Coordinates of C-alpha atoms and ligand atoms in Angstrom, one line a residue:
M20 CA -52.5 65.2 -119.5
K21 CA -54.3 65.2 -122.8
S22 CA -56.4 62.3 -124.3
L23 CA -54.1 59.5 -125.4
L24 CA -54.4 59.0 -129.2
D25 CA -50.8 58.4 -130.1
F26 CA -47.8 57.6 -127.8
N27 CA -46.2 60.7 -129.1
D28 CA -48.9 62.8 -127.4
L29 CA -47.0 62.1 -124.2
S30 CA -44.2 64.4 -123.0
D31 CA -41.1 62.7 -121.7
I32 CA -42.2 63.7 -118.2
E33 CA -45.6 62.1 -118.7
W34 CA -44.2 58.9 -120.1
N35 CA -41.7 58.6 -117.2
H36 CA -44.5 59.2 -114.7
L37 CA -46.7 56.5 -116.3
L38 CA -43.7 54.1 -116.3
S39 CA -42.9 54.7 -112.6
L40 CA -46.6 54.6 -111.5
A41 CA -47.2 51.3 -113.4
R42 CA -44.1 49.9 -111.5
Q43 CA -45.5 51.0 -108.2
I44 CA -48.9 49.6 -108.9
K45 CA -47.4 46.3 -110.0
Q46 CA -45.4 46.1 -106.7
S47 CA -48.3 47.0 -104.3
P48 CA -51.6 46.9 -106.1
A49 CA -53.6 47.2 -102.8
D50 CA -52.3 50.7 -102.3
F51 CA -54.2 51.8 -105.5
A52 CA -57.4 49.8 -105.0
T53 CA -59.7 52.8 -104.3
L54 CA -58.0 55.5 -106.3
C55 CA -60.8 55.8 -108.8
R56 CA -63.7 55.1 -106.6
G57 CA -66.9 56.7 -107.9
K58 CA -65.5 57.1 -111.5
V59 CA -67.0 55.4 -114.5
M60 CA -65.1 54.2 -117.6
A61 CA -66.9 53.6 -120.9
T62 CA -65.3 51.0 -123.1
L63 CA -66.7 51.6 -126.6
F64 CA -65.5 48.7 -128.7
Y65 CA -66.7 48.9 -132.3
E66 CA -64.3 46.0 -133.2
P67 CA -63.7 42.7 -131.5
S68 CA -61.2 42.4 -128.7
T69 CA -60.6 40.2 -125.7
R70 CA -57.3 41.2 -124.2
T71 CA -57.5 45.0 -124.7
Q72 CA -61.1 45.3 -123.6
F73 CA -60.7 43.0 -120.5
S74 CA -57.4 44.7 -119.7
F75 CA -59.1 48.1 -119.6
Q76 CA -62.0 46.8 -117.7
T77 CA -60.0 45.0 -115.0
A78 CA -57.6 48.0 -114.8
M79 CA -60.6 50.3 -114.0
Q80 CA -62.1 47.8 -111.5
R81 CA -58.8 47.3 -109.7
L82 CA -58.6 51.1 -109.2
G83 CA -62.1 50.9 -107.6
G84 CA -64.0 52.4 -110.5
T85 CA -66.9 50.9 -112.6
I86 CA -67.5 50.2 -116.2
I87 CA -70.2 50.7 -118.9
G88 CA -69.8 50.0 -122.6
F89 CA -70.3 47.6 -125.5
S90 CA -68.2 45.2 -127.5
D91 CA -70.8 44.8 -130.2
P92 CA -72.0 48.1 -131.6
N93 CA -74.9 46.2 -133.3
S94 CA -76.5 45.9 -129.9
T95 CA -76.6 49.7 -129.5
S96 CA -78.1 52.8 -131.2
V97 CA -75.1 52.6 -133.6
S98 CA -77.1 50.0 -135.5
K99 CA -79.9 52.6 -135.9
G100 CA -77.4 54.9 -137.6
E101 CA -76.3 57.0 -134.7
T102 CA -73.1 59.0 -135.6
L103 CA -69.8 58.4 -133.8
I104 CA -70.0 61.9 -132.4
D105 CA -73.5 61.7 -131.0
T106 CA -72.6 58.4 -129.3
T107 CA -69.5 60.0 -127.9
K108 CA -71.4 63.0 -126.5
I109 CA -74.1 60.9 -124.9
V110 CA -71.6 58.5 -123.3
S111 CA -69.6 61.6 -122.1
A112 CA -72.7 62.5 -120.0
Y113 CA -72.6 59.2 -118.3
A114 CA -68.9 58.3 -118.0
D115 CA -65.7 60.1 -116.8
I116 CA -63.4 58.5 -119.3
I117 CA -63.7 56.6 -122.7
A118 CA -61.6 53.8 -124.1
M119 CA -62.5 53.4 -127.8
R120 CA -61.5 50.8 -130.3
H121 CA -62.7 51.4 -133.9
P122 CA -62.1 49.7 -137.3
V123 CA -61.7 53.2 -139.0
E124 CA -58.5 55.2 -138.7
G125 CA -58.8 58.4 -136.7
A126 CA -62.1 57.6 -135.0
P127 CA -60.8 58.0 -131.4
Y128 CA -59.2 61.3 -132.5
A129 CA -62.5 62.5 -133.9
A130 CA -64.2 61.5 -130.6
S131 CA -61.6 63.3 -128.5
L132 CA -62.5 66.6 -130.3
F133 CA -66.1 66.4 -129.2
A134 CA -65.9 64.7 -125.8
P135 CA -65.5 66.8 -122.7
I136 CA -63.8 63.8 -121.0
P137 CA -60.5 62.0 -121.8
V138 CA -60.6 59.5 -124.7
I139 CA -58.0 56.7 -125.0
N140 CA -57.3 55.2 -128.4
A141 CA -57.6 51.4 -127.9
G142 CA -56.8 50.7 -131.5
D143 CA -58.0 52.5 -134.7
G144 CA -58.1 50.3 -137.8
G145 CA -54.6 49.7 -139.1
H146 CA -53.4 53.0 -137.7
L147 CA -52.2 53.1 -134.1
H148 CA -52.6 51.3 -130.8
P149 CA -50.9 53.5 -128.2
T150 CA -51.8 51.5 -125.0
Q151 CA -50.2 48.4 -126.6
T152 CA -47.2 50.6 -127.2
L153 CA -47.1 51.6 -123.6
T154 CA -47.3 47.9 -122.7
D155 CA -44.5 47.0 -125.1
L156 CA -42.2 49.8 -124.0
Y157 CA -42.8 49.1 -120.3
T158 CA -42.1 45.4 -120.9
I159 CA -38.9 46.0 -122.9
S160 CA -37.7 48.6 -120.4
D161 CA -38.2 46.2 -117.5
L162 CA -36.6 43.2 -119.3
K163 CA -33.6 45.1 -120.8
G164 CA -33.2 48.0 -118.4
T165 CA -33.1 50.4 -121.4
L166 CA -34.9 51.4 -124.5
T167 CA -31.8 52.3 -126.5
G168 CA -28.9 50.4 -128.1
L169 CA -31.0 47.3 -128.8
N170 CA -31.3 45.1 -131.9
I171 CA -35.1 44.7 -132.4
G172 CA -36.7 42.4 -134.9
I173 CA -40.4 43.0 -135.8
C174 CA -41.8 40.1 -137.8
G175 CA -45.2 39.3 -139.6
D176 CA -47.9 41.6 -140.9
L177 CA -46.0 44.9 -140.8
K178 CA -48.5 46.5 -143.2
N179 CA -51.7 46.1 -141.3
G180 CA -50.5 45.7 -137.8
R181 CA -51.3 48.9 -135.9
T182 CA -49.2 47.7 -132.9
V183 CA -46.2 47.7 -135.2
H184 CA -46.9 51.2 -136.6
S185 CA -47.4 52.5 -133.1
L186 CA -44.3 50.9 -131.7
L187 CA -42.0 52.0 -134.5
K188 CA -43.3 55.6 -134.2
A189 CA -42.7 55.6 -130.5
F190 CA -39.2 54.3 -130.9
M191 CA -38.3 57.5 -132.9
R192 CA -38.1 59.0 -129.4
F193 CA -35.4 56.4 -128.2
P194 CA -32.4 56.6 -130.5
G195 CA -29.6 54.1 -131.1
N196 CA -31.6 51.0 -131.8
E197 CA -31.3 48.8 -134.9
F198 CA -34.5 47.5 -136.4
Y199 CA -34.9 44.4 -138.6
L200 CA -38.3 44.6 -140.3
I201 CA -39.1 41.1 -141.3
S202 CA -42.0 40.5 -143.6
H203 CA -43.3 39.3 -147.0
P204 CA -42.9 42.2 -149.4
D205 CA -46.7 42.5 -149.7
L206 CA -46.9 43.0 -145.9
A207 CA -44.1 45.5 -145.5
V208 CA -44.3 48.6 -143.3
P209 CA -46.4 51.3 -145.0
Q210 CA -44.5 54.1 -146.8
Y211 CA -45.9 56.8 -144.5
V212 CA -44.4 55.1 -141.5
L213 CA -41.0 54.5 -143.3
K214 CA -40.9 58.2 -144.2
L215 CA -41.4 59.1 -140.5
L216 CA -38.6 56.8 -139.5
D217 CA -36.3 58.2 -142.2
R218 CA -36.9 61.7 -141.0
A219 CA -36.2 60.7 -137.4
G220 CA -33.0 59.0 -138.5
V221 CA -34.1 55.6 -137.2
H222 CA -31.9 52.7 -138.5
Y223 CA -33.8 49.9 -140.1
R224 CA -33.4 47.1 -142.6
Q225 CA -36.3 45.5 -144.4
I226 CA -35.7 41.8 -144.9
T227 CA -37.7 38.7 -145.7
S228 CA -35.9 36.1 -143.6
L229 CA -36.1 35.6 -139.9
D230 CA -33.1 33.2 -140.0
E231 CA -31.0 36.0 -141.4
C232 CA -31.2 38.1 -138.2
I233 CA -32.4 36.0 -135.3
A234 CA -29.0 35.4 -133.8
K235 CA -28.4 39.2 -133.4
L236 CA -31.7 40.1 -131.8
D237 CA -32.3 41.4 -128.2
V238 CA -36.0 41.6 -128.8
L239 CA -38.2 39.8 -131.3
Y240 CA -41.7 41.2 -131.7
M241 CA -43.9 38.7 -133.5
T242 CA -47.3 39.6 -135.0
R243 CA -50.1 37.7 -136.7
V244 CA -51.3 38.3 -140.2
Q245 CA -54.3 40.5 -139.8
R246 CA -57.0 38.5 -141.5
E247 CA -59.8 41.1 -140.9
R248 CA -57.9 43.8 -142.9
F249 CA -57.8 41.7 -146.1
A250 CA -60.3 42.2 -148.9
S251 CA -60.8 38.5 -149.3
L252 CA -60.0 35.2 -147.5
A253 CA -58.1 34.0 -150.6
K254 CA -55.8 37.1 -150.4
Y255 CA -55.2 36.4 -146.7
E256 CA -54.5 32.7 -147.2
R257 CA -51.9 33.5 -149.8
L258 CA -49.8 35.3 -147.1
A259 CA -50.9 33.6 -143.8
G260 CA -48.4 31.3 -142.2
C261 CA -45.3 33.0 -143.8
Y262 CA -43.3 32.9 -140.6
T263 CA -43.2 30.5 -137.7
L264 CA -41.0 30.9 -134.7
D265 CA -40.1 27.4 -133.5
M266 CA -37.4 25.9 -131.3
A267 CA -35.0 25.4 -134.2
K268 CA -34.9 29.2 -134.6
M269 CA -34.9 29.8 -130.8
N270 CA -31.8 27.5 -130.5
V271 CA -29.7 30.0 -132.5
A272 CA -31.0 33.1 -130.7
K273 CA -29.4 34.9 -127.8
K274 CA -29.8 33.4 -124.3
D275 CA -31.5 36.6 -123.2
L276 CA -33.7 37.2 -126.3
A277 CA -37.1 38.6 -125.3
V278 CA -39.9 37.2 -127.5
L279 CA -42.9 39.5 -127.4
H280 CA -46.2 39.4 -129.2
P281 CA -49.2 41.8 -128.8
L282 CA -51.5 38.7 -128.9
P283 CA -53.7 37.0 -130.1
K284 CA -51.2 34.6 -131.7
I285 CA -52.4 32.2 -134.4
D286 CA -49.7 30.0 -135.9
E287 CA -46.6 32.4 -136.0
I288 CA -45.2 31.0 -132.7
A289 CA -45.0 27.2 -132.4
Y290 CA -46.7 26.0 -129.2
E291 CA -43.4 24.5 -128.0
V292 CA -41.9 28.0 -127.7
D293 CA -44.4 29.0 -125.0
S294 CA -42.5 27.1 -122.3
D295 CA -39.1 28.7 -123.2
P296 CA -38.2 31.3 -120.6
R297 CA -37.5 33.8 -123.4
A298 CA -41.2 33.7 -124.4
L299 CA -42.4 36.8 -122.5
Y300 CA -45.7 37.6 -124.2
F301 CA -47.9 36.5 -121.3
T302 CA -45.9 38.7 -118.9
Q303 CA -46.3 41.5 -121.5
A304 CA -50.1 41.1 -121.5
K305 CA -50.2 41.3 -117.7
N306 CA -48.0 44.4 -117.8
G307 CA -50.7 45.9 -120.1
M308 CA -53.1 45.9 -117.2
Y309 CA -50.7 47.8 -114.9
I310 CA -49.7 50.5 -117.4
R311 CA -53.4 51.0 -118.3
M312 CA -54.2 51.4 -114.5
A313 CA -51.4 54.1 -114.4
L314 CA -52.9 55.8 -117.5
I315 CA -56.5 55.8 -116.4
A316 CA -55.6 57.1 -112.9
T317 CA -53.4 59.9 -114.4
L318 CA -55.9 61.0 -117.0
L319 CA -58.7 61.1 -114.4
D320 CA -56.5 63.2 -112.1
S321 CA -55.1 65.7 -114.6
Y322 CA -57.0 65.9 -117.8
E323 CA -56.6 68.8 -120.1
P324 CA -59.4 69.0 -122.7
S325 CA -58.6 69.0 -126.4
V326 CA -59.0 72.2 -128.4
M327 CA -60.4 72.0 -132.0
P328 CA -57.4 72.7 -134.2
Q329 CA -57.5 75.0 -137.3
N330 CA -57.8 73.5 -140.7
E331 CA -54.6 74.9 -142.4
F332 CA -55.7 73.9 -145.9
P333 CA -59.4 74.6 -146.4
D334 CA -59.3 73.5 -150.1
R335 CA -57.9 70.0 -149.4
V336 CA -59.5 66.8 -148.3
C337 CA -58.0 63.5 -147.0
H338 CA -58.0 60.8 -149.7
N339 CA -57.3 57.9 -147.4
P340 CA -60.4 55.6 -147.8
R341 CA -59.8 54.2 -144.4
C342 CA -59.9 57.7 -142.7
I343 CA -62.9 58.5 -140.4
T344 CA -63.6 61.7 -142.4
R345 CA -64.5 59.5 -145.4
H346 CA -67.0 57.5 -143.2
E347 CA -68.5 60.2 -141.0
T348 CA -68.6 63.0 -143.6
Y349 CA -69.9 65.7 -141.3
L350 CA -66.5 65.8 -139.6
P351 CA -64.4 68.9 -140.4
Q352 CA -61.3 68.3 -142.5
L353 CA -58.3 69.0 -140.4
I354 CA -55.1 69.2 -142.5
R355 CA -51.9 70.4 -141.0
Q356 CA -48.6 71.4 -142.5
G357 CA -45.8 69.0 -141.4
K358 CA -42.1 69.5 -141.9
T359 CA -42.1 68.4 -145.6
A360 CA -45.8 67.7 -146.4
A361 CA -49.4 68.3 -145.4
Y362 CA -51.1 65.6 -143.2
C363 CA -54.6 64.7 -142.2
R364 CA -54.7 65.1 -138.4
Y365 CA -57.1 62.1 -138.0
C366 CA -55.3 59.4 -139.9
E367 CA -51.8 61.0 -140.6
H368 CA -51.8 60.3 -144.3
E369 CA -50.3 62.9 -146.5
T370 CA -53.2 64.7 -148.2
D371 CA -51.9 63.8 -151.6
D372 CA -51.1 60.3 -150.5
K373 CA -53.6 58.0 -152.3
Q374 CA -52.4 54.6 -151.1
Ligands
NCD416 C1 -53.6 43.7 -131.2 C2 -54.6 44.6 -131.9 O1 -55.8 44.5 -131.6 O2 -54.1 45.4 -132.7 N1 -54.1 43.0 -130.1 C3 -54.4 43.5 -128.9 O3 -54.5 44.7 -128.8 N2 -54.4 42.7 -127.9 C4 -52.9 42.8 -132.1 C5 -53.7 41.9 -133.1 O4 -54.9 41.9 -133.0 O5 -53.1 41.3 -133.8

């Protein structure tokens, strides 16, 4: 298996293997307690995280492995100006696998090109968060017994929420669902994601009212407004608190609705909802540990190193200001021809896409 940078890096066989391994681990964790004995995982977290970092760490420890890493790059040589790639190369000499979270889009992809060991994207800016997607799909599949034919509402900050972009992209593989994308117009799903959904024939509606669709939903995926991605607090405050899921809304929802949330939640789910049996976000967070155990064990067992791809457009550059190539300027540009446009391999923006 290759480094996990995007859910769509997985073949169907690999995804089904991870799903069934996570189920086995959840059922009898003791059978897997020494599987990764002697192995070291580096968790390189350039951006704050509790759940994802703890979940990776406990996953490795429950497989019998050990951990090194940081959660504050200012306490490392990064603060002295060390490049992402130098840090990656050094850490690769000490560890067997890397989980990286970074505020800049495409950083884990860049690391994967230079690391001789597997790299897992633990969230890159507003771009992707594939291990959260594994968690979400595993949870939905367990609760609903299927990943098709569902009415799925996704509500909140659909512009900046990388869990949303990751999940929508992954669902292009599972046809027959109906998506209700519920957000303030200023926080709508980015154009580049909508274009991908259109090309894949995914059915979706962009709406602003949760009341309008809640009664139809099988799954409701709530998200917080991502304060750290706003240019100023004033801009954040203008949009924060747009949506709150409370018992009045839950009362009109289906009896078997599954309310999910990648967490942390702020004020988008009223406290009273936590005790409703349809509130499944704490189960979802626990599932994240089991699917990460399955991922780590599989990558350590069958890793295929990345090959540096060719730049298909030597005269073009990526214009996305949030792309890692704009921050670590020594990185080679890697533009590839997609079906209808040319894309940056790091951040997936169209090369002429200036948004
Ligand atoms: C998510 C993230 O970091 O993108 N959280 C997580 O991984 N547990 C969601 C969020 O921060 O809103």
